[in-house]
Structure formats: structure tokens, C-alpha cells
PDB file of C-alpha atoms in Angstrom:
ATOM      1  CA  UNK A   1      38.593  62.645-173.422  1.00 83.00           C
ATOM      2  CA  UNK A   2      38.914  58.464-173.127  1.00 87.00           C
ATOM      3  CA  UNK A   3      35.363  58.378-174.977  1.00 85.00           C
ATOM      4  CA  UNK A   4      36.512  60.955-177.625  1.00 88.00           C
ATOM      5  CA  UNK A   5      39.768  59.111-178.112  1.00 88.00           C
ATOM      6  CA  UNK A   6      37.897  55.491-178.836  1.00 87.00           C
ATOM      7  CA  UNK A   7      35.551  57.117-180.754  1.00 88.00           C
ATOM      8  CA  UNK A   8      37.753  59.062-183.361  1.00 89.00           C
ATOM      9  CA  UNK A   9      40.795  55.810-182.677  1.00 88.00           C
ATOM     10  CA  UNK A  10      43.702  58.305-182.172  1.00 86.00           C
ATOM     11  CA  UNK A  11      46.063  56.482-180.206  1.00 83.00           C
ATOM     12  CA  UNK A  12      48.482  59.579-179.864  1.00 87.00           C
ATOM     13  CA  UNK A  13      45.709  61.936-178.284  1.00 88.00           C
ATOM     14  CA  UNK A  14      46.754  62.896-174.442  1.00 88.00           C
ATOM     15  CA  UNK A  15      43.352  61.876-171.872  1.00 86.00           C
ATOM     16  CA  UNK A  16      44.102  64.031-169.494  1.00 86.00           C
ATOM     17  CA  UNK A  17      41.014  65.832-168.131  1.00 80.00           C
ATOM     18  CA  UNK A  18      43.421  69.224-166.987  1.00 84.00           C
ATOM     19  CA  UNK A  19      41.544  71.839-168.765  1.00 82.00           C
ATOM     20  CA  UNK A  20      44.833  73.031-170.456  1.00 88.00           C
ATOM     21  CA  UNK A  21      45.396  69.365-172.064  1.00 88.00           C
ATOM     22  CA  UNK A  22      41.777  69.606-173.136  1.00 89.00           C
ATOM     23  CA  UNK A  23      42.243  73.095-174.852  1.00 92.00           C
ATOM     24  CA  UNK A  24      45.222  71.438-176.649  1.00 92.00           C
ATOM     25  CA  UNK A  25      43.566  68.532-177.929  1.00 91.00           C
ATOM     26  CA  UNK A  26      40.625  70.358-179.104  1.00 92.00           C
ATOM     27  CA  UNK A  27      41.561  73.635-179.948  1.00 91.00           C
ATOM     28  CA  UNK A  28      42.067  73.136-183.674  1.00 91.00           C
ATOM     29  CA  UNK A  29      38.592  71.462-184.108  1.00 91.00           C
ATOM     30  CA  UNK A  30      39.872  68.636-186.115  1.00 91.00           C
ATOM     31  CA  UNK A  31      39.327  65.857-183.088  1.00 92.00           C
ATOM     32  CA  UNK A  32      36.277  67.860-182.574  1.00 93.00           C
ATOM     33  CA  UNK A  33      34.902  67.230-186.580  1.00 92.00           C
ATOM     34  CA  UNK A  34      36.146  63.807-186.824  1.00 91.00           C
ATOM     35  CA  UNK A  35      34.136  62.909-183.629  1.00 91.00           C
ATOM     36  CA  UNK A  36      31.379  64.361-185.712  1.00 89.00           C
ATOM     37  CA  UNK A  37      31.847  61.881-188.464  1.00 90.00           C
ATOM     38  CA  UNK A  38      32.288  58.840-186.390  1.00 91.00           C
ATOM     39  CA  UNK A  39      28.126  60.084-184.734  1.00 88.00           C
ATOM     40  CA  UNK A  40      26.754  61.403-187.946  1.00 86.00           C
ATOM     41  CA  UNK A  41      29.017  60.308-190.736  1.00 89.00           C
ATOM     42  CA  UNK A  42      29.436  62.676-193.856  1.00 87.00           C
ATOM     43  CA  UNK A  43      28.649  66.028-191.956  1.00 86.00           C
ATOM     44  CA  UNK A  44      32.085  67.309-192.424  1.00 87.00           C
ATOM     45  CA  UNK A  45      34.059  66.367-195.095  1.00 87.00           C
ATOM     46  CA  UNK A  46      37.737  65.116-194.496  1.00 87.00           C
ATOM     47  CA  UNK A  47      38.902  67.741-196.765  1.00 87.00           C
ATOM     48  CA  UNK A  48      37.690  70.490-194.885  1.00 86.00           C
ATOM     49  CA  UNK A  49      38.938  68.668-191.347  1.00 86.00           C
ATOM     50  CA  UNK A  50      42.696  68.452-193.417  1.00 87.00           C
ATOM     51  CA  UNK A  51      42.496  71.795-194.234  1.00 83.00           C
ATOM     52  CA  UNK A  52      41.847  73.484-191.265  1.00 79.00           C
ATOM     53  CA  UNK A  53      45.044  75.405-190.464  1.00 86.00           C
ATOM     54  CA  UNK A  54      43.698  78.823-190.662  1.00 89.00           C
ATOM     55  CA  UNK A  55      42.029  80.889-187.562  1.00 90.00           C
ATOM     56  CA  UNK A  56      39.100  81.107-189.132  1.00 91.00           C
ATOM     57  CA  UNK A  57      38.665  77.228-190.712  1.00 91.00           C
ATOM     58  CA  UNK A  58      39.197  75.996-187.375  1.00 92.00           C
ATOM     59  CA  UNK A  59      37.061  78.127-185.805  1.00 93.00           C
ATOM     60  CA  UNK A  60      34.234  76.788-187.924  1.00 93.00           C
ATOM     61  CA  UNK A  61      34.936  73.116-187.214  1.00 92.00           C
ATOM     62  CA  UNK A  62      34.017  74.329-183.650  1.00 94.00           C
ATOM     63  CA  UNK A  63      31.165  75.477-184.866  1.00 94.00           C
ATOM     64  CA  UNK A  64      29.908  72.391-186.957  1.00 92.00           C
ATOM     65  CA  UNK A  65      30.272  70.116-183.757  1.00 92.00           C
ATOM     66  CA  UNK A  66      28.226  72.423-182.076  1.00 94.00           C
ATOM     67  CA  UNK A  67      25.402  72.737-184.287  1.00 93.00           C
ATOM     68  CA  UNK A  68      25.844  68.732-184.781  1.00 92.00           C
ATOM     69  CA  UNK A  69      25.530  68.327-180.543  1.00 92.00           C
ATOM     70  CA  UNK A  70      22.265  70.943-181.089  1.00 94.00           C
ATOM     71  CA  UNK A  71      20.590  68.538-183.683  1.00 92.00           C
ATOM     72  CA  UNK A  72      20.994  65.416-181.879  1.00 90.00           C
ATOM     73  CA  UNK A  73      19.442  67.097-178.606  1.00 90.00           C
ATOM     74  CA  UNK A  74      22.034  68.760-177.003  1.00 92.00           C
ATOM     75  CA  UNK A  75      20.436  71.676-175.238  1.00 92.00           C
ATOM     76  CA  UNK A  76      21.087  74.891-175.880  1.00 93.00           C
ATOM     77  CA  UNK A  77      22.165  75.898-172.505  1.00 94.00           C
ATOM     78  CA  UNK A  78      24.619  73.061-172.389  1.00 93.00           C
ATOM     79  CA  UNK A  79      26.519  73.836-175.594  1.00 95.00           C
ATOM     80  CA  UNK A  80      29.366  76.256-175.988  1.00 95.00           C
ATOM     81  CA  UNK A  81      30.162  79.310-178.012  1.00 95.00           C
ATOM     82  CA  UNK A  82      33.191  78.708-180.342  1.00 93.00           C
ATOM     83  CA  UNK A  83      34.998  81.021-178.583  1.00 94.00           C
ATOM     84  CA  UNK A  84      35.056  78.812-175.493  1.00 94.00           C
ATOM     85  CA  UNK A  85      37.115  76.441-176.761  1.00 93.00           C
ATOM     86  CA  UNK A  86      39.301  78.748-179.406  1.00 93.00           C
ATOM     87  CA  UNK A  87      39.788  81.416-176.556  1.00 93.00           C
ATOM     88  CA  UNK A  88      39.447  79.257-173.680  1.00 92.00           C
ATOM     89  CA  UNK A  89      37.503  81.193-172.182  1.00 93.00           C
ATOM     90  CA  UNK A  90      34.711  78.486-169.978  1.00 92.00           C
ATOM     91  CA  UNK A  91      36.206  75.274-170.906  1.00 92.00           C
ATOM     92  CA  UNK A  92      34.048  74.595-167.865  1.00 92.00           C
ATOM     93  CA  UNK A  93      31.105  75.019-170.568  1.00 94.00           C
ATOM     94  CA  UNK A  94      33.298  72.821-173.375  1.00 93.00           C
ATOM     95  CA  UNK A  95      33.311  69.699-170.602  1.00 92.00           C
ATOM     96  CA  UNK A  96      29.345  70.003-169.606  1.00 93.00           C
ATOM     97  CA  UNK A  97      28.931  70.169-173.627  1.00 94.00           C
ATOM     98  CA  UNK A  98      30.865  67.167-174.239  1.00 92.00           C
ATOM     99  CA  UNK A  99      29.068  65.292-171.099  1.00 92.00           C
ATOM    100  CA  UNK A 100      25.668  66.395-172.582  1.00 92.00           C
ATOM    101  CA  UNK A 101      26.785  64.757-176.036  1.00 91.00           C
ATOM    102  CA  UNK A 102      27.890  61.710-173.882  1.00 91.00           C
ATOM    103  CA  UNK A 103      24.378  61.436-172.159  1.00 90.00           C
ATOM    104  CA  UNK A 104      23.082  61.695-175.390  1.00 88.00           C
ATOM    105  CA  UNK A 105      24.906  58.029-176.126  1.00 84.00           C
ATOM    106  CA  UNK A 106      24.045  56.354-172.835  1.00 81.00           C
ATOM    107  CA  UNK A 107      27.248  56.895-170.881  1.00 82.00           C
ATOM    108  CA  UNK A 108      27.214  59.467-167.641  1.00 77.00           C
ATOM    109  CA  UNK A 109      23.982  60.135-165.858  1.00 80.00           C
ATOM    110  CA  UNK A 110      20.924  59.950-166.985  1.00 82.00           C
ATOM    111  CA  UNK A 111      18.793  62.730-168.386  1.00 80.00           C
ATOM    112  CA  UNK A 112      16.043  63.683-166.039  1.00 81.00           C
ATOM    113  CA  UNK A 113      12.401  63.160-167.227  1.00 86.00           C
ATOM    114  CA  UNK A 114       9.454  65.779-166.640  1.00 89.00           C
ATOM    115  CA  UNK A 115       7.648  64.731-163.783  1.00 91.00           C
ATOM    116  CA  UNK A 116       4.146  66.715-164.087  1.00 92.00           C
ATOM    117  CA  UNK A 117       2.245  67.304-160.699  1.00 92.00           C
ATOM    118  CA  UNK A 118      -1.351  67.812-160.999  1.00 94.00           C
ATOM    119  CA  UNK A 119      -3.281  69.819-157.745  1.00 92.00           C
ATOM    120  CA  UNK A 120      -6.780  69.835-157.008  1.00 94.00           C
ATOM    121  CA  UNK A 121      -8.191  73.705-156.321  1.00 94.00           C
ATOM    122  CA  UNK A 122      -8.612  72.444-152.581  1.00 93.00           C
ATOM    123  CA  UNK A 123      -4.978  71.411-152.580  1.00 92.00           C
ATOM    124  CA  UNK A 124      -4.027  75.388-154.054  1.00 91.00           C
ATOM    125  CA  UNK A 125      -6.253  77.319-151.312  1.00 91.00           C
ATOM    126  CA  UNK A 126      -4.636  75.284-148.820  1.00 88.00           C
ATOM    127  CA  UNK A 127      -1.348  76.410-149.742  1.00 84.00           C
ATOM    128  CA  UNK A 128      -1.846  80.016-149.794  1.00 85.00           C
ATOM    129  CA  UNK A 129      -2.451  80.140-145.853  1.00 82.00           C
ATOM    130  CA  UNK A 130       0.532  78.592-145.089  1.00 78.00           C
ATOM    131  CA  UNK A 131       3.408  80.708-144.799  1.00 72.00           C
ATOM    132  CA  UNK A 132       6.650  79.491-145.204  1.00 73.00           C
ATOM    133  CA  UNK A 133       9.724  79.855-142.972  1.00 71.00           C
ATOM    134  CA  UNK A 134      11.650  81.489-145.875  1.00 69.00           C
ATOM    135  CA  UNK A 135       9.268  85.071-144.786  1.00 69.00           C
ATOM    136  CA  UNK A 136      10.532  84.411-141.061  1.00 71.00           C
ATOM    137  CA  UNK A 137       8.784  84.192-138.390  1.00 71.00           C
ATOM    138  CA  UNK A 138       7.355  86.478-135.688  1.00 69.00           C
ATOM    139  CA  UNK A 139       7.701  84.069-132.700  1.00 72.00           C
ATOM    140  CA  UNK A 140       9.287  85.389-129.736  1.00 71.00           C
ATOM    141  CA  UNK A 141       8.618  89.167-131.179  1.00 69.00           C
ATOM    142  CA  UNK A 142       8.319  91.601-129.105  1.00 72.00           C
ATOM    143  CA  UNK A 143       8.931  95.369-128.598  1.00 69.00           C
ATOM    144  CA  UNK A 144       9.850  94.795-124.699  1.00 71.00           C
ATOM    145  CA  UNK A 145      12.833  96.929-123.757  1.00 67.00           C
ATOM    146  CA  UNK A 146      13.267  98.782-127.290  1.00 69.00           C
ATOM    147  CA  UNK A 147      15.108 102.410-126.915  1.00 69.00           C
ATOM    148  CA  UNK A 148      16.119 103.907-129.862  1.00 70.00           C
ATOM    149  CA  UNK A 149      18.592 106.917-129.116  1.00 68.00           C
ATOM    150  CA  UNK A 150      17.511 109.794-126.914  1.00 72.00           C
ATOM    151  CA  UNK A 151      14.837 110.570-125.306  1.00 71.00           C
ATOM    152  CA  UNK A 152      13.340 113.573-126.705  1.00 71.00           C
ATOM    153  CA  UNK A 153      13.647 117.010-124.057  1.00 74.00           C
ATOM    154  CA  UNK A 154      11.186 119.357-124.777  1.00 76.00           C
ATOM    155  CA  UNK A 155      12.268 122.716-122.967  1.00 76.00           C
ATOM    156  CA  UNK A 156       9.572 125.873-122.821  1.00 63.00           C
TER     157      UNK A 156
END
């Protein structure tokens, strides 16, 4: 919320990370569209962020940052459905998209990189005799001292 409040320069918008201040803040998609404008200027224009009083016009605000965070890399999987915010529904999802967008800018953690591992055929056939603890283990088995139920009485 700090890093959306320097970027759009709203001095009146509340930081607060509580996930109810954050559904205030953002819920009308007009912080949300100006932030767009301040990354990719001209995307939305100010008329449409000004007159977004209606369900539906704020609605699709939400919708233009998150297409916006999808072009500039965001990954699918880290972006939220419009209804997330509106609805509040996950804002967990509305924070990790808003981090992603972040990472995106150099602040937060870094993005991992692919790290490719290349195996000889040796290397392969070696690792299908090994059997790994997650099957279990048969040490210690034994059928010593089973009994299950009754013994079985056969009478002529």
C-alpha cells in the first residue's frame, strides 16, 4: 500500500496492510487505474478513472489493472479475478497480485530463475533401484506373534 501510495502521490490514502483497509482503498478501482497510468501511461484514460461510480465501471477498472499486471509479466496464477477485490472474496490473492507487480519493479524478492538439470542415462538407472523412504520400509517386519480373531473350530 506505501508503494501504491508514492506511486499514484495520494497523500490522503490509509497504508494500512489490514485486508479490510485494503478492500477500501481499492475497491472502486480508481487507485487501482491510476497506478496503471503512473507504469504504462495512457492505458486508461482519466475520464474513464473520474467516471467510475457505477458497479459495473468500477468493476472494469479492476479489470484493466489486471490485464495491465498480465502484459508486463505478471503470471497468471498470481493475478486476481475482479471479483476478488469487488467482492472481497481472496484479498489474500489481491496482495500476492500486487507483490508480483512489485517484483516486477525490483522491490520484494526476487523472481526465481529456471535452473535446468541435465542426467546422464547411468545417472537415471541408478535411480530407479533406489527406493525412497516415502514407500516405507520393511525393516524390523515380521509376522512373529500375529493372531487375527479366532481360531477357527471345526466340529464333525
Amino acid at each position: 500500500m506505501v508503494w501504491i501510495k508514492s506511486q499514484i502521490q495520494d497523500s490522503s490514502m490509509n497504508t494500512s496492510g489490514v485486508a479490510n483497509n485494503v478492500y477500501d482503498e481499492l475497491r472502486s478501482g480508481q487507485k487501482l487505474a491510476r497506478l496503471v497510468n503512473v507504469i504504462s501511461p495512457g492505458k486508461i484514460s482519466q475520464k474513464a478513472i473520474d467516471g467510475a461510480k457505477m458497479t459495473f465501471k468500477q468493476m472494469e477498472l479492476i479489470n484493466k489493472f489486471t490485464d495491465v499486471c498480465k502484459s508486463l509479466g505478471v503470471p497468471d496464477h498470481e493475478c486476481f479475478a475482479t471479483v476478488d477485490l469487488y467482492e472481497q472474496q481472496n484479498m489474500n490473492q489481491v496482495i500476492t497480485c500486487l507483490a508480483a507487480l512489485m517484483r516486477k519493479f525490483g522491490l520484494g524478492p526476487k523472481e526465481a530463475t529456471k535452473n535446468e538439470r541435465e542426467f546422464t542415462e547411468e545417472q537415471m538407472k541408478a535411480g530407479q533401484t533406489v527406493i525412497g523412504l516415502q514407500m516405507g520400509t520393511n525393516r524390523g517386519a515380521s509376522q512373529a506373534g500375529m493372531s487375527f480373531g479366532k481360531a477357527r473350530h471345526i466340529v464333525d
